[in-house]
PDB file of C-alpha atoms and ligand atoms in Angstrom:
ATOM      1  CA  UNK A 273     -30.998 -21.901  -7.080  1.00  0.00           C
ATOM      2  CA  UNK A 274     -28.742 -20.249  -9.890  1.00  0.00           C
ATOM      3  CA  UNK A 275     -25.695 -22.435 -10.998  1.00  0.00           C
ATOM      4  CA  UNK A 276     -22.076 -22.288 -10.561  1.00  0.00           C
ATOM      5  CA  UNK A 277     -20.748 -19.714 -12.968  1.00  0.00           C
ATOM      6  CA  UNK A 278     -16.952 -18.621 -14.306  1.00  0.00           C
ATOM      7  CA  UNK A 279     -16.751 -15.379 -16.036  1.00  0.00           C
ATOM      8  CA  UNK A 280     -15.031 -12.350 -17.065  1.00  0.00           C
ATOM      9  CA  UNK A 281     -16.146  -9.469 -16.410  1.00  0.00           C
ATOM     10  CA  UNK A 282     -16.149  -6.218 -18.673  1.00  0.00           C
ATOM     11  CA  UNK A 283     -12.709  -4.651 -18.618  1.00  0.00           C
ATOM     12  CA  UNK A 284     -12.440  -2.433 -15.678  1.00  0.00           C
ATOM     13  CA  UNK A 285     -10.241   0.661 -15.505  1.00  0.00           C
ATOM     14  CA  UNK A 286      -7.269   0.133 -12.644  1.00  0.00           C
ATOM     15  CA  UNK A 287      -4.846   2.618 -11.405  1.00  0.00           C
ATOM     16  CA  UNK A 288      -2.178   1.768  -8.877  1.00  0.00           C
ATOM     17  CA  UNK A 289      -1.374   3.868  -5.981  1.00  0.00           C
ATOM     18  CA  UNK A 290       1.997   3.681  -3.948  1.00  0.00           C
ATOM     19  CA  UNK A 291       1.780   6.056  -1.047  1.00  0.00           C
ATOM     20  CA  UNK A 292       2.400   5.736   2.716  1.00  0.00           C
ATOM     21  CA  UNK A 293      -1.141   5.288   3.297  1.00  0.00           C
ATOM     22  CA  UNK A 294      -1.503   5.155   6.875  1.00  0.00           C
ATOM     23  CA  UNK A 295      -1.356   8.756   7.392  1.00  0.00           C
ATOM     24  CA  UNK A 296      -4.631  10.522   7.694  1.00  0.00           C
ATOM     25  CA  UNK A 297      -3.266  12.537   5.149  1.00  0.00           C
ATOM     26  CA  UNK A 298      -3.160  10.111   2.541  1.00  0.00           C
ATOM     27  CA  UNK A 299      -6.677   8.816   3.355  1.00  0.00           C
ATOM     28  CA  UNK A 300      -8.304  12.493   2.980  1.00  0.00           C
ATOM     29  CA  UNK A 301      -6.070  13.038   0.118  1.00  0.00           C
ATOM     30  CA  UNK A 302      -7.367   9.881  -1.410  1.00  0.00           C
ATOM     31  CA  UNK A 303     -10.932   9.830  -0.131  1.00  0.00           C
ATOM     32  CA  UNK A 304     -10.836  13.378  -2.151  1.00  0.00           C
ATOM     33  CA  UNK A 305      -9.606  12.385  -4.979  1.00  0.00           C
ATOM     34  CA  UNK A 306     -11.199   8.523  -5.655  1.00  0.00           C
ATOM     35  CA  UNK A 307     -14.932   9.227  -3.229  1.00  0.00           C
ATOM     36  CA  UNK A 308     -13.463   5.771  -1.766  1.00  0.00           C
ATOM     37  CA  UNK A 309     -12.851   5.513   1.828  1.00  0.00           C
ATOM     38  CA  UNK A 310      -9.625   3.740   2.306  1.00  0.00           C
ATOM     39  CA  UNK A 311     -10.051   0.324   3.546  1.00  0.00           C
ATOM     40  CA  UNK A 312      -8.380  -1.561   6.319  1.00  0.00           C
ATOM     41  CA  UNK A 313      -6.045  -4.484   6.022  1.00  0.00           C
ATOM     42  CA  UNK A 314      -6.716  -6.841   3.314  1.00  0.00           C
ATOM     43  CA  UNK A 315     -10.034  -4.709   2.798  1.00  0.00           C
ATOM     44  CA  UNK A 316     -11.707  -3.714  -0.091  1.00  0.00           C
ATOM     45  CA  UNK A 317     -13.579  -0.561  -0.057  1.00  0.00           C
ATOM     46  CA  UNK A 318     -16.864  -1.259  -2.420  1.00  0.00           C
ATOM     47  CA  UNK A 319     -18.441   1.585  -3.663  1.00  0.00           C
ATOM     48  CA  UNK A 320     -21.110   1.338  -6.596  1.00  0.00           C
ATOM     49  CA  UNK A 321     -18.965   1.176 -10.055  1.00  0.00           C
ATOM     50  CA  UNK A 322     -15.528   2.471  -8.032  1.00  0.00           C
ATOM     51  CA  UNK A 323     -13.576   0.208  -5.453  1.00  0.00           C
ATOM     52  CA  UNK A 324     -10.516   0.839  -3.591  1.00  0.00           C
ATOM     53  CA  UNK A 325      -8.238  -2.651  -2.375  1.00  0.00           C
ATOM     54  CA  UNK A 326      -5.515  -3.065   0.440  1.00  0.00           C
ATOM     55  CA  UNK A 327      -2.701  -4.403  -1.423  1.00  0.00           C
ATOM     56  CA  UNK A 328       0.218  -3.743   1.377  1.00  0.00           C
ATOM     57  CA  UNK A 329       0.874  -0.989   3.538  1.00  0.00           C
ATOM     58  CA  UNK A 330       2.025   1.304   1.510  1.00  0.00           C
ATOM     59  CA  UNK A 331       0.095   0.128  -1.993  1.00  0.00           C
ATOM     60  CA  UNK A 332      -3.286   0.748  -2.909  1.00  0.00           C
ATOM     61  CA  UNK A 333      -5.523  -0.275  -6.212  1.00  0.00           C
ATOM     62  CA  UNK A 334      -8.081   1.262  -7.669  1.00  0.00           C
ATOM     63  CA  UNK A 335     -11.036  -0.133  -9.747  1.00  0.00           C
ATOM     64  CA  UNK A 336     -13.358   2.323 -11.722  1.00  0.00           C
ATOM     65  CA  UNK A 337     -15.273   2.962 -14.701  1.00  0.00           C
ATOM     66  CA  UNK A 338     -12.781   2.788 -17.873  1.00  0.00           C
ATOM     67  CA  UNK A 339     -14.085   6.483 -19.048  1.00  0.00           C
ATOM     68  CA  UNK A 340     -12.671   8.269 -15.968  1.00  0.00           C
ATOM     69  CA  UNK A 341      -9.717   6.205 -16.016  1.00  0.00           C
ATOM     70  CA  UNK A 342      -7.809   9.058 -17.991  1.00  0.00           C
ATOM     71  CA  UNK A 343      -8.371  11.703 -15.097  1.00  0.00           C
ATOM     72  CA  UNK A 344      -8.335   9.875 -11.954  1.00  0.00           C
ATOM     73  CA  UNK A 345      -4.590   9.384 -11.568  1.00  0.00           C
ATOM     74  CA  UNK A 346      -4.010  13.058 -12.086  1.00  0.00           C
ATOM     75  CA  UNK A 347      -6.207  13.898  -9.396  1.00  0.00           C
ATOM     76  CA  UNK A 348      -4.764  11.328  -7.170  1.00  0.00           C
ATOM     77  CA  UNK A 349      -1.201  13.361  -7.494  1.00  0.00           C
ATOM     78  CA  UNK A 350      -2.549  16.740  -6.844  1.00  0.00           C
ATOM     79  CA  UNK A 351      -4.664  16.028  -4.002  1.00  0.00           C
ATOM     80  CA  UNK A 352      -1.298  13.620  -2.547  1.00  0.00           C
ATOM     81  CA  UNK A 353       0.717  16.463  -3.169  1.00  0.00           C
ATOM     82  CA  UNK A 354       4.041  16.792  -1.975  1.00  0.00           C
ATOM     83  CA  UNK A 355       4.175  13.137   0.000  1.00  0.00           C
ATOM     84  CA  UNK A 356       6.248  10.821  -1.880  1.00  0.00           C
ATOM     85  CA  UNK A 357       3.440   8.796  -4.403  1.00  0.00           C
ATOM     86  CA  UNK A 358       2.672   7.044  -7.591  1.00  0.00           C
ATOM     87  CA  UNK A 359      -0.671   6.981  -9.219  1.00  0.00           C
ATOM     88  CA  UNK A 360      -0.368   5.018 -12.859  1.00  0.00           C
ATOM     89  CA  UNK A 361      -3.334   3.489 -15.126  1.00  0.00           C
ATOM     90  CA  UNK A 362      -2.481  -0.134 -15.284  1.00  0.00           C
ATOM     91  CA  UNK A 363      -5.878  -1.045 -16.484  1.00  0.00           C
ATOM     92  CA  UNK A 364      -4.129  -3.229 -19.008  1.00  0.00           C
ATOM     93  CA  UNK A 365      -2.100  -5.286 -16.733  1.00  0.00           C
ATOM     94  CA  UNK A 366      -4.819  -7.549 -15.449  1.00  0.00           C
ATOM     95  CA  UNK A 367      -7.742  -9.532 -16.316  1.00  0.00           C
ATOM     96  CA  UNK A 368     -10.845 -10.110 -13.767  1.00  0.00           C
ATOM     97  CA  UNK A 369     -13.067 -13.092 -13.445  1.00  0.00           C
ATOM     98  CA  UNK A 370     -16.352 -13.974 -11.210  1.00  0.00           C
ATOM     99  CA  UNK A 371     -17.040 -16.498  -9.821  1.00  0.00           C
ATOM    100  CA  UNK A 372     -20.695 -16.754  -8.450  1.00  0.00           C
ATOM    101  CA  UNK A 373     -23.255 -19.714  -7.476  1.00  0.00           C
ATOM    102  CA  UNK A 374     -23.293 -22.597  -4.921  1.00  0.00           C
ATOM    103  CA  UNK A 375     -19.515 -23.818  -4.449  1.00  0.00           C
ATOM    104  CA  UNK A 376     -17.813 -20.499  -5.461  1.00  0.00           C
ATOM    105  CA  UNK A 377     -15.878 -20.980  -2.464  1.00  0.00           C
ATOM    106  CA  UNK A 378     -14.894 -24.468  -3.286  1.00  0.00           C
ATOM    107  CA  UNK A 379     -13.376 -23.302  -6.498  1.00  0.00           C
ATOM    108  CA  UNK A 380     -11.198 -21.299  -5.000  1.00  0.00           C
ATOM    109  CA  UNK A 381     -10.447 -23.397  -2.195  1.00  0.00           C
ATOM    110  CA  UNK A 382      -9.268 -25.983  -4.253  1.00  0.00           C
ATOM    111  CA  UNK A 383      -6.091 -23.793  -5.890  1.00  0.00           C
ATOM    112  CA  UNK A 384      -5.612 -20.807  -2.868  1.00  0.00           C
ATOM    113  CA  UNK A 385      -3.940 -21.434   0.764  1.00  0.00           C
ATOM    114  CA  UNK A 386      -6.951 -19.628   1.958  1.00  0.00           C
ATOM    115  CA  UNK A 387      -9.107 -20.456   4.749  1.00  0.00           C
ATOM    116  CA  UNK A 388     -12.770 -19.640   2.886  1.00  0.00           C
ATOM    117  CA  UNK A 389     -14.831 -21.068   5.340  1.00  0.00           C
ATOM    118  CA  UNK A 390     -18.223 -18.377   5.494  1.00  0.00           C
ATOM    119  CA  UNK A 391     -17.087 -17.262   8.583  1.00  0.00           C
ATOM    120  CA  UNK A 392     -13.396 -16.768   7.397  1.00  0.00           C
ATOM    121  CA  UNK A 393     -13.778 -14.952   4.390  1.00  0.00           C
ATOM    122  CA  UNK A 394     -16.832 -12.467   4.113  1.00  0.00           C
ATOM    123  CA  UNK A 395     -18.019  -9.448   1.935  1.00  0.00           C
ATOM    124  CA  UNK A 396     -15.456  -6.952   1.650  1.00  0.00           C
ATOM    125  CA  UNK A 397     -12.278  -9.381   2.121  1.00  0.00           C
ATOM    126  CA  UNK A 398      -9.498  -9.302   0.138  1.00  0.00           C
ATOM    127  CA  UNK A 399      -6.730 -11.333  -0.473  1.00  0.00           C
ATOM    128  CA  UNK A 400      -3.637 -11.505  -2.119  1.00  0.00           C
ATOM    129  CA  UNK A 401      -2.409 -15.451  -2.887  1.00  0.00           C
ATOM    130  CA  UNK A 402      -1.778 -17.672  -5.367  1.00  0.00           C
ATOM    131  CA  UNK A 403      -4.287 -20.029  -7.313  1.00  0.00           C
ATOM    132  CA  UNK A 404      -2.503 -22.903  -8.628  1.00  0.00           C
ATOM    133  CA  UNK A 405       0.825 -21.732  -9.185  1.00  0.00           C
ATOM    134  CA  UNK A 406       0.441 -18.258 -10.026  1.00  0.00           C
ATOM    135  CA  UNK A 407      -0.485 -14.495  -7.843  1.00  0.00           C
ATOM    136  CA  UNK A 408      -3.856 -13.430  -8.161  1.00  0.00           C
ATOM    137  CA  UNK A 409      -5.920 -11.137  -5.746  1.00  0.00           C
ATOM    138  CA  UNK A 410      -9.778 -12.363  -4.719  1.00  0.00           C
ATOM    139  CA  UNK A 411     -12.153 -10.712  -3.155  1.00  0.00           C
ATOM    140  CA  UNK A 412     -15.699 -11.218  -2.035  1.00  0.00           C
ATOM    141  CA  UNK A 413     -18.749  -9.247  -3.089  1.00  0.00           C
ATOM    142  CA  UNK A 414     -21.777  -7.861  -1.432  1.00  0.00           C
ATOM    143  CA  UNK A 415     -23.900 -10.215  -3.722  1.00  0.00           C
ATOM    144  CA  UNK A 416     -22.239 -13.198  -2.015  1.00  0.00           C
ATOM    145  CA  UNK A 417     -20.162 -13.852  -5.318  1.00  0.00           C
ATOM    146  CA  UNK A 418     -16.398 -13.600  -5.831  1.00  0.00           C
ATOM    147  CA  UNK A 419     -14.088 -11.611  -8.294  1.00  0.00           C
ATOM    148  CA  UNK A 420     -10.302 -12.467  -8.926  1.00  0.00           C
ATOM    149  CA  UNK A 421      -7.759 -10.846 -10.468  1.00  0.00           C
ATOM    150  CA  UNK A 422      -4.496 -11.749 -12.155  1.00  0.00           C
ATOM    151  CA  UNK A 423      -2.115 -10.388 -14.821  1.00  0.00           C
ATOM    152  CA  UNK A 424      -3.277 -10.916 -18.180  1.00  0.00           C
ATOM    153  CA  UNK A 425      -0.135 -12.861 -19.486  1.00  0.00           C
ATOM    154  CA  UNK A 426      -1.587 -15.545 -17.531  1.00  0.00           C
ATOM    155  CA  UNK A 427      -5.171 -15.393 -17.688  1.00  0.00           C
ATOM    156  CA  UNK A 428      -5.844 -18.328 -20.052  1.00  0.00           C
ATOM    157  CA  UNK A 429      -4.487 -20.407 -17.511  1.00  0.00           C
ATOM    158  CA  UNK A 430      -6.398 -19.342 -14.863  1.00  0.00           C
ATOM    159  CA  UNK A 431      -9.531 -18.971 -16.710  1.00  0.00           C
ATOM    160  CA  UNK A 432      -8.930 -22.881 -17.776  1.00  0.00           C
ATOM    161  CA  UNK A 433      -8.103 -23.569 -13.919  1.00  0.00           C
ATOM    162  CA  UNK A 434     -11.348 -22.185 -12.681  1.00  0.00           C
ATOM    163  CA  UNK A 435     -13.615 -23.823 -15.297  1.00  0.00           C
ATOM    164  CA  UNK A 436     -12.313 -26.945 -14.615  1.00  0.00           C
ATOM    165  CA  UNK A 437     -12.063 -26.488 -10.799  1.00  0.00           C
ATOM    166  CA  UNK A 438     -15.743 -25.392 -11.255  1.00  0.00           C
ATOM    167  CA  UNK A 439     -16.676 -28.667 -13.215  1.00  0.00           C
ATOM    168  CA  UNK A 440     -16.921 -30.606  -9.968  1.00  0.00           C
ATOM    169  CA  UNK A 441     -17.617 -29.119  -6.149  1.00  0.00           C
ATOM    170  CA  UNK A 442     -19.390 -29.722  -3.285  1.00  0.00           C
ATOM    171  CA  UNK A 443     -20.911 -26.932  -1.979  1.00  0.00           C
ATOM    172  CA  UNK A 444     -22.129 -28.817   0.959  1.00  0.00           C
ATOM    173  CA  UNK A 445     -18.822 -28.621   2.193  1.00  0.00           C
ATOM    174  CA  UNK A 446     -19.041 -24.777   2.972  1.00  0.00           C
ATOM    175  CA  UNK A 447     -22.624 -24.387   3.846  1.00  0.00           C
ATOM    176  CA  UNK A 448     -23.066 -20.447   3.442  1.00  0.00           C
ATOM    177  CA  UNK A 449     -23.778 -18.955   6.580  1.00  0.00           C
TER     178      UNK A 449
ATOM    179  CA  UNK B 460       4.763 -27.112   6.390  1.00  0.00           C
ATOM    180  CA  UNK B 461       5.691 -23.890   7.670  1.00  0.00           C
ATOM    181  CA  UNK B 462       2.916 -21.291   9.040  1.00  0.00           C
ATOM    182  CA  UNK B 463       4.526 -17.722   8.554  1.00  0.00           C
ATOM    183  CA  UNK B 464       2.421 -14.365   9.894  1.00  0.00           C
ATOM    184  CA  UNK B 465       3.359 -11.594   7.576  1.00  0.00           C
ATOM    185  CA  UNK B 466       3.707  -8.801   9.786  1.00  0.00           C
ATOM    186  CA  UNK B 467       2.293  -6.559   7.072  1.00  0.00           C
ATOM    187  CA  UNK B 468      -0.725  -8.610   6.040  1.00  0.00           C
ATOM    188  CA  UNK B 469      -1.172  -9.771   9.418  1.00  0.00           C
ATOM    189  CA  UNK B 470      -1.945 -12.698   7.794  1.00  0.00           C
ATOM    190  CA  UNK B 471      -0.812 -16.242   8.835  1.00  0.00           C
ATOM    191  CA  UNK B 472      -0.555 -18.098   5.309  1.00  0.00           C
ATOM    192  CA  UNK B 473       1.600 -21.472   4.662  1.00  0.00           C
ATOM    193  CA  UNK B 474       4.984 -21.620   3.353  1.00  0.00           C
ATOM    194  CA  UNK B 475       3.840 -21.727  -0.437  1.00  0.00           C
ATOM    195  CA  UNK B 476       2.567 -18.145  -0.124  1.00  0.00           C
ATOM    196  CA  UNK B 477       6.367 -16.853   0.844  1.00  0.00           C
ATOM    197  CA  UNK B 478       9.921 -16.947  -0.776  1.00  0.00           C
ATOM    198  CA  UNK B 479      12.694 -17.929   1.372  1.00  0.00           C
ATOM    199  CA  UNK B 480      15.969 -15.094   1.717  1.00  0.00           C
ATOM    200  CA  UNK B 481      18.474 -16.980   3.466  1.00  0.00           C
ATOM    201  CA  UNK B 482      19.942 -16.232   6.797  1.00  0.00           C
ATOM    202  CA  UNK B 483      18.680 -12.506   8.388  1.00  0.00           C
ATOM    203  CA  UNK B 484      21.003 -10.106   9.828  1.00  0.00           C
ATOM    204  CA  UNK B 485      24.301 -10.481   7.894  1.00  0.00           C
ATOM    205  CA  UNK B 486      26.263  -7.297   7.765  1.00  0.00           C
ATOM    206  CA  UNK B 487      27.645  -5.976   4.178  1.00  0.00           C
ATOM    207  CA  UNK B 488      31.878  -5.532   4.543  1.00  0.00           C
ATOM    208  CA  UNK B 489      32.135  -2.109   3.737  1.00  0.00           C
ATOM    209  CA  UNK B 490      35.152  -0.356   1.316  1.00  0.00           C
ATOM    210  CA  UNK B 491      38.202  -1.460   2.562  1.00  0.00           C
ATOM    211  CA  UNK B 492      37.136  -4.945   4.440  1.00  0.00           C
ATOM    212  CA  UNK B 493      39.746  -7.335   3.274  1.00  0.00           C
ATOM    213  CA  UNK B 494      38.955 -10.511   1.132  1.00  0.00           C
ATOM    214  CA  UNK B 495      39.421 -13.149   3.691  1.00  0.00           C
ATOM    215  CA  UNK B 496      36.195 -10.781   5.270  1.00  0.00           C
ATOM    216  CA  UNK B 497      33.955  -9.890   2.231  1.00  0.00           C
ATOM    217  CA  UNK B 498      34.590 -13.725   1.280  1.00  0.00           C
ATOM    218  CA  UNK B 499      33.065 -15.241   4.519  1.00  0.00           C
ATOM    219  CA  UNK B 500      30.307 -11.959   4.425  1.00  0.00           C
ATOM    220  CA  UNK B 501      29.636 -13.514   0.721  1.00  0.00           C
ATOM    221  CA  UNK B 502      30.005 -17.184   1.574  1.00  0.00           C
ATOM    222  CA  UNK B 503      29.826 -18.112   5.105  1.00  0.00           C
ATOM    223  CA  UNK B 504      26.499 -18.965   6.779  1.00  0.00           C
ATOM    224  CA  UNK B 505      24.883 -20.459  10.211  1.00  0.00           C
ATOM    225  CA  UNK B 506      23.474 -24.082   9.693  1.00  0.00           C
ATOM    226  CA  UNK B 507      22.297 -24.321  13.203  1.00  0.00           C
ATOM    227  CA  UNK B 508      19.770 -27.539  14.052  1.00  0.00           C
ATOM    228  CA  UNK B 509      17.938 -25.334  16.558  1.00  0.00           C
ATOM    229  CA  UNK B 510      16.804 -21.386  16.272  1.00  0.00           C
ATOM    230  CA  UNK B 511      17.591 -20.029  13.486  1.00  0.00           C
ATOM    231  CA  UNK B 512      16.925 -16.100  12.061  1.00  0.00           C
ATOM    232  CA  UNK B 513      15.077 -16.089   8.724  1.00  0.00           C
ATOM    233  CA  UNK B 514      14.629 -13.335   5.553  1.00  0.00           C
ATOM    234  CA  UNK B 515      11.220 -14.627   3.745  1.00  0.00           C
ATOM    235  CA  UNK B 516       9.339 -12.672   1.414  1.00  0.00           C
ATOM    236  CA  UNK B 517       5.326 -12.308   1.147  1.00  0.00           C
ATOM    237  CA  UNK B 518       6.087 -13.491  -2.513  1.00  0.00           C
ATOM    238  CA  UNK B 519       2.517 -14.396  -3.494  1.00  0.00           C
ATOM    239  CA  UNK B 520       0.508 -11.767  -1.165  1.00  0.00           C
ATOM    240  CA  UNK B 521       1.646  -7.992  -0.314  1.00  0.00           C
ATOM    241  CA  UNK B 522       5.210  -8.634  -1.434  1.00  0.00           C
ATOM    242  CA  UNK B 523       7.117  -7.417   1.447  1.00  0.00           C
ATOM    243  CA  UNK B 524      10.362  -8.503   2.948  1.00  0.00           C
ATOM    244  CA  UNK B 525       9.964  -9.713   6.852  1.00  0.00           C
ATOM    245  CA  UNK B 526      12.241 -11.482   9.062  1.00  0.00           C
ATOM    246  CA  UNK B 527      11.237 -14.861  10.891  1.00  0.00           C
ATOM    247  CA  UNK B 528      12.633 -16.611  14.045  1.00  0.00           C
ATOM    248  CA  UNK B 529      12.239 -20.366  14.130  1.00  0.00           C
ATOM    249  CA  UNK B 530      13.375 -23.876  15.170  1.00  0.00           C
ATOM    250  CA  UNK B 531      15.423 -26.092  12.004  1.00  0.00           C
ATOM    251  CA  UNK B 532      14.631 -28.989  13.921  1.00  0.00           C
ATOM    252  CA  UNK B 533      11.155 -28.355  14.995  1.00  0.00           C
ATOM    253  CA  UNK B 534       9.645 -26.228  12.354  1.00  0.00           C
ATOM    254  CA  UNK B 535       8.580 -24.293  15.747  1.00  0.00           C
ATOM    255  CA  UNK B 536       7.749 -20.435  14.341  1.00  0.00           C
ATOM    256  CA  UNK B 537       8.796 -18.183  17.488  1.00  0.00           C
ATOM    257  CA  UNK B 538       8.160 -14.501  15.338  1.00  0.00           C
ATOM    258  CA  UNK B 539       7.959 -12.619  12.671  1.00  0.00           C
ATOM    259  CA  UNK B 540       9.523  -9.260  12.534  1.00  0.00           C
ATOM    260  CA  UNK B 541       9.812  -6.195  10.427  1.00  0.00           C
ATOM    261  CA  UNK B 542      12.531  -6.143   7.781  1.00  0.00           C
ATOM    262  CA  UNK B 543      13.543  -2.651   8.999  1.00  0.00           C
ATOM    263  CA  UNK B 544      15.405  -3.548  11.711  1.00  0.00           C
ATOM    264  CA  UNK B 545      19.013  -5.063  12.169  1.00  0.00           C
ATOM    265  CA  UNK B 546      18.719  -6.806  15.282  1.00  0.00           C
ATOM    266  CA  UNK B 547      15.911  -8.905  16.241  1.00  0.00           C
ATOM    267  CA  UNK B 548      13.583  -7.696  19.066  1.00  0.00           C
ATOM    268  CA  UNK B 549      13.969  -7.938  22.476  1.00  0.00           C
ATOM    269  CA  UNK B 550      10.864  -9.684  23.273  1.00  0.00           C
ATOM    270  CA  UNK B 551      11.138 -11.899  20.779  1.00  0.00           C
ATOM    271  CA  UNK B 552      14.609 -12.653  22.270  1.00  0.00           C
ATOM    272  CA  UNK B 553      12.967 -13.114  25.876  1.00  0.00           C
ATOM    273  CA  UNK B 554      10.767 -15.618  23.995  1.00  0.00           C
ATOM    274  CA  UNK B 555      13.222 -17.976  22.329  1.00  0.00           C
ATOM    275  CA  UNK B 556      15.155 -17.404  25.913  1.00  0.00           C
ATOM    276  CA  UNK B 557      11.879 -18.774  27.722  1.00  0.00           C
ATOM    277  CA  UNK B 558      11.380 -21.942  25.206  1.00  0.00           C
ATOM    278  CA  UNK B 559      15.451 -22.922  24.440  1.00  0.00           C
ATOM    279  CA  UNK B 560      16.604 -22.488  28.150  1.00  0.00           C
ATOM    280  CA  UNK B 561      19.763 -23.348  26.746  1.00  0.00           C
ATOM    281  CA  UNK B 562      20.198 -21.354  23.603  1.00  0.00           C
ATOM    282  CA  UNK B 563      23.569 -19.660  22.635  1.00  0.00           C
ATOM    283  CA  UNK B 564      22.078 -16.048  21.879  1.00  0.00           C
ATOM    284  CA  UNK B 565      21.431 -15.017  18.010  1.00  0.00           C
ATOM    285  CA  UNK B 566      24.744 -12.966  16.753  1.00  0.00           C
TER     286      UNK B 566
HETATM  287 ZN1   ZN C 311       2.220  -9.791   3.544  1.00  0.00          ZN
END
């Protein structure tokens, strides 16, 4: 059995989308323009290097390799067109850890309002909460493990949270199921 | 503890996950109101112990704006409603009707 671990990950290129995104328009438009299906409510859409999160109705972010981070919100406005939108790089703005290993849900359990009981919180959730006292967005990966994002003005806090929520944890308490 | 349902996330979260806005549904006095009614539109709010209309925000989650029914005395949550609306809805109306027999009405 691997161990608990607290990391962060390689820096990831971002770009936020603001769009009415309920439209079948906007998905085409989007599925077009990313290759990412866009997911339901408090989804995230995982797709090899890319991803595309649920952030609110009408907000949308996007996770891809830094090189095409240039392009992609260029292509995002000409295949949205017309419809009121905003695509912008904010790969900058944020900081993203993993957290992976027996107990991974205790971590966060410990800072987040979340229910992350195994049958609560699967693959392919995504939430937007606070940890401690500050926002951060979690999500849970096909490998079982779990990456969280906050803004980068605060992620020496929340890097010192997790490693010391992580120092102690039962993982007994949510068997994985 | 409060248990709000953000009708955007669909998500019920606790209290610590929102931002409280005050009383919902007061109405700006528009150009030409005079003081003694911009000064109560400003100043002068409900403190009912019973139901009570709500502004909360999803301050920690999707960020939205959202309107909430509930009981000051009970912490009793009847709804949550979209912010884009100036009246609350009927049903949720019929509700509050059906669990406060006695209840004045909401304006
Ligand atoms: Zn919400």
């Amino acid at each position: 059995m691997s161990d608990l671990t607290v990391s962060r990950v390689a820096p990831r290129g971002m770009v936020t989308i603001r769009a009415d995104l309920g439209g079948p328009g906007a998905q085409a438009a989007l599925l077009a323009a990313t290759g990412c299906v866009m997911p339901g409510q408090r989804r995230i859409a995982l797709q090899g290097r890319r991803a595309l999160a649920w952030m609110a109705p009408d907000e949308a972010m996007l996770f891809l390799p830094p090189e095409e981070v240039a392009e992609v919100p260029g292509r995002i406005a000409a295949a949205l067109g017309a419809a009121p939108h905003l695509a912008v790089d904010v790969s900058d703005a944020r900081v993203i850890f993993r957290i992976a290993g027996p107990g991974a849900r205790m971590v966060l359990a410990k800072g987040a309002p979340v229910d992350l009981a195994p049958q609560a919180f699967r693959p392919g959730d995504f939430r937007r909460t606070r940890l401690g006292q500050v926002a951060v967005a979690f999500w849970m990966t096909g490998d079982g493990a779990f990456e969280l994002m906050c803004f980068r003005s605060v992620a020496g806090f929340v890097e010192d949270w997790l490693l010391n929520a992580a120092r102690s944890v039962d993982p007994g308490l949510f068997a994985e199921g | 503890m409060l248990l709000l349902t953000c009708p955007y996330c669909g998500v019920e979260a606790e209290e610590t996950e929102f931002a409280p806005g005050g009383q919902a549904h007061t109405r700006r006095e528009s150009a030409g109101a005079d003081d003694a009614d911009f000064a109560a539109y400003l100043f002068e709010r409900k403190n009912p112990r019973g139901v009570h209309f709500e502004r909360w925000r999803h301050a920690y989650g999707c960020g939205k704006w959202f309107h909430v029914a509930r009981d000051t005395a009970t912490l009793e949550i009847f709804g949550a409603y979209s912010a884009q609306t100036a009246a609350p809805p009927e049903a949720l109306i019929a509700k509050i009707r059906r669990r406060r027999p006695g209840w004045e009405g909401w304006s």
